[in-house]
Short mmCIF file of C-alpha atoms in Angstrom, two decimals:
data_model
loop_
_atom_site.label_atom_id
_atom_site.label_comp_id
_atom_site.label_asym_id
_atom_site.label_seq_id
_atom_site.Cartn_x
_atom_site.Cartn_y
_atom_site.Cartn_z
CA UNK Y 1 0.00 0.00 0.00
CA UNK Y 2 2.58 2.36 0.76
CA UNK Y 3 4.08 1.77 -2.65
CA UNK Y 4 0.87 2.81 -4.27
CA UNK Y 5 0.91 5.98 -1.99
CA UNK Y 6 4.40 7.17 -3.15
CA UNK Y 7 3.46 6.77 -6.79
CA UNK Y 8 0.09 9.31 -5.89
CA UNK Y 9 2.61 11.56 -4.39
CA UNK Y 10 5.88 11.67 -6.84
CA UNK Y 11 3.76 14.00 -9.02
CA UNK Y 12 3.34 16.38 -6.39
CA UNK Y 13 7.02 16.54 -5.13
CA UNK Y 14 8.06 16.99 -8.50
CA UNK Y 15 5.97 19.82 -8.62
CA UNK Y 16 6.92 21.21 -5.84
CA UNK Y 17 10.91 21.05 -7.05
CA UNK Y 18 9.24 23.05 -9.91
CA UNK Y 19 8.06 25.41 -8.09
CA UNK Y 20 11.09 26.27 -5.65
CA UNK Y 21 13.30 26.39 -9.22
CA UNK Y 22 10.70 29.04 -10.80
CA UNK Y 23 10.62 31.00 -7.84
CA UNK Y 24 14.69 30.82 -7.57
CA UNK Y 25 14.65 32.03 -11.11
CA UNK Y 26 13.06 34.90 -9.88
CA UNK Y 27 9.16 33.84 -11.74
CA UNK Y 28 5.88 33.45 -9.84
CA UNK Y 29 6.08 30.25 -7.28
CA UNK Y 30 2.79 30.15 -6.60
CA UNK Y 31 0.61 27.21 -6.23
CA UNK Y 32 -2.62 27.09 -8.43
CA UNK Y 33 -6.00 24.92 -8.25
CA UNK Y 34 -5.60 23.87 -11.67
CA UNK Y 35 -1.73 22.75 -11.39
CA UNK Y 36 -2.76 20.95 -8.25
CA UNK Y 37 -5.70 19.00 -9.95
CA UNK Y 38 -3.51 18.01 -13.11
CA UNK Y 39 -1.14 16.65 -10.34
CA UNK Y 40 -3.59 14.62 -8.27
CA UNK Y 41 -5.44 13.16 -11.72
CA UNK Y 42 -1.28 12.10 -12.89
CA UNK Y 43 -0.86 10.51 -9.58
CA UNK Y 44 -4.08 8.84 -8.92
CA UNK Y 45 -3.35 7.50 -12.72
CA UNK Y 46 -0.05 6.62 -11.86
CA UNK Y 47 -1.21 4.51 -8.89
CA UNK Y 48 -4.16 2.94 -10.93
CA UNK Y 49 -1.70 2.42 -13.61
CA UNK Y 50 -0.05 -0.10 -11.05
CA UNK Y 51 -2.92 -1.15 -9.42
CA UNK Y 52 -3.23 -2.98 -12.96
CA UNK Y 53 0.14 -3.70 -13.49
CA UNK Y 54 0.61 -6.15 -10.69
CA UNK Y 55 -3.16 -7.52 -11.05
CA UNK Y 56 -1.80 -8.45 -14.28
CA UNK Y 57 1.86 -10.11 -13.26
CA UNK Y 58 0.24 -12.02 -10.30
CA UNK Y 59 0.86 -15.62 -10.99
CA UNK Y 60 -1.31 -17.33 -8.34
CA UNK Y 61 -3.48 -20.17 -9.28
CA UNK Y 62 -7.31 -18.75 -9.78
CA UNK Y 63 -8.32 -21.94 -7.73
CA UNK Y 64 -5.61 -22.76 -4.83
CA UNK Y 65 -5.38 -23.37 -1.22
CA UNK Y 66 -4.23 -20.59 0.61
CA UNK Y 67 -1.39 -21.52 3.25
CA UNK Y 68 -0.21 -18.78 5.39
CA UNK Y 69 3.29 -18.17 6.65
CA UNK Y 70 4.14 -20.52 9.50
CA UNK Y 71 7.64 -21.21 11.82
CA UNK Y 72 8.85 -24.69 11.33
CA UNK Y 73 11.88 -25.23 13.24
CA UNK Y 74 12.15 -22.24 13.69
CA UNK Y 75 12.39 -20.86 10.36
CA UNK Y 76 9.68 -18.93 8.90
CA UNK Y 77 8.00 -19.99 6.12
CA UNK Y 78 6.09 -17.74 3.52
CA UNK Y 79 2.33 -17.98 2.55
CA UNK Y 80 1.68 -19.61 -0.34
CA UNK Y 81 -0.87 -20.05 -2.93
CA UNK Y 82 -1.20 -23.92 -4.17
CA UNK Y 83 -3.37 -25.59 -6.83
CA UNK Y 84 -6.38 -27.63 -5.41
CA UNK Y 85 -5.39 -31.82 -6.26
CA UNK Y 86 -8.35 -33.03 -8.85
CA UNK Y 87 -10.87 -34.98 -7.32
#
């Protein structure tokens, strides 16, 4: 989750980078509604973007068994996702 969160916000740090350079160049660093719409519509398309990008690259079996991560010996062991036998 916090991976989706950082993509929603790059577009508004890079912004703001923009805007300390314009006013260092001596322009008008002001914030305006528009700018910070265009922003949030980039980011919330960059984190929908990979929303869908890792619904796609999942490779868990549609119908599985659902193990979750256990210690054995004293090792952990991951979750894991494994195909149902036939019946």
């Amino acid at each position: 989750m916090l991976f989706h969160l950082m993509l929603f916000l790059i577009p508004f740090v890079i912004y703001g980078i923009y805007l300390l350079m314009v006013k260092r160049a001596g322009g008008e660093g002001t914030v305006k509604g528009r700018s910070v719409a265009i922003t949030a519509i980039i980011g919330l398309v960059l984190m929908g973007g990979s929303f869908i990008v890792l619904w796609a690259v999942q490779d868990n079996p549609k119908d599985g068994v659902y193990i979750p991560p256990r210690y054995e010996d004293g090792k952990l062991i991951e979750g894991q996702i494994l195909p149902r036998e036939p019946d």
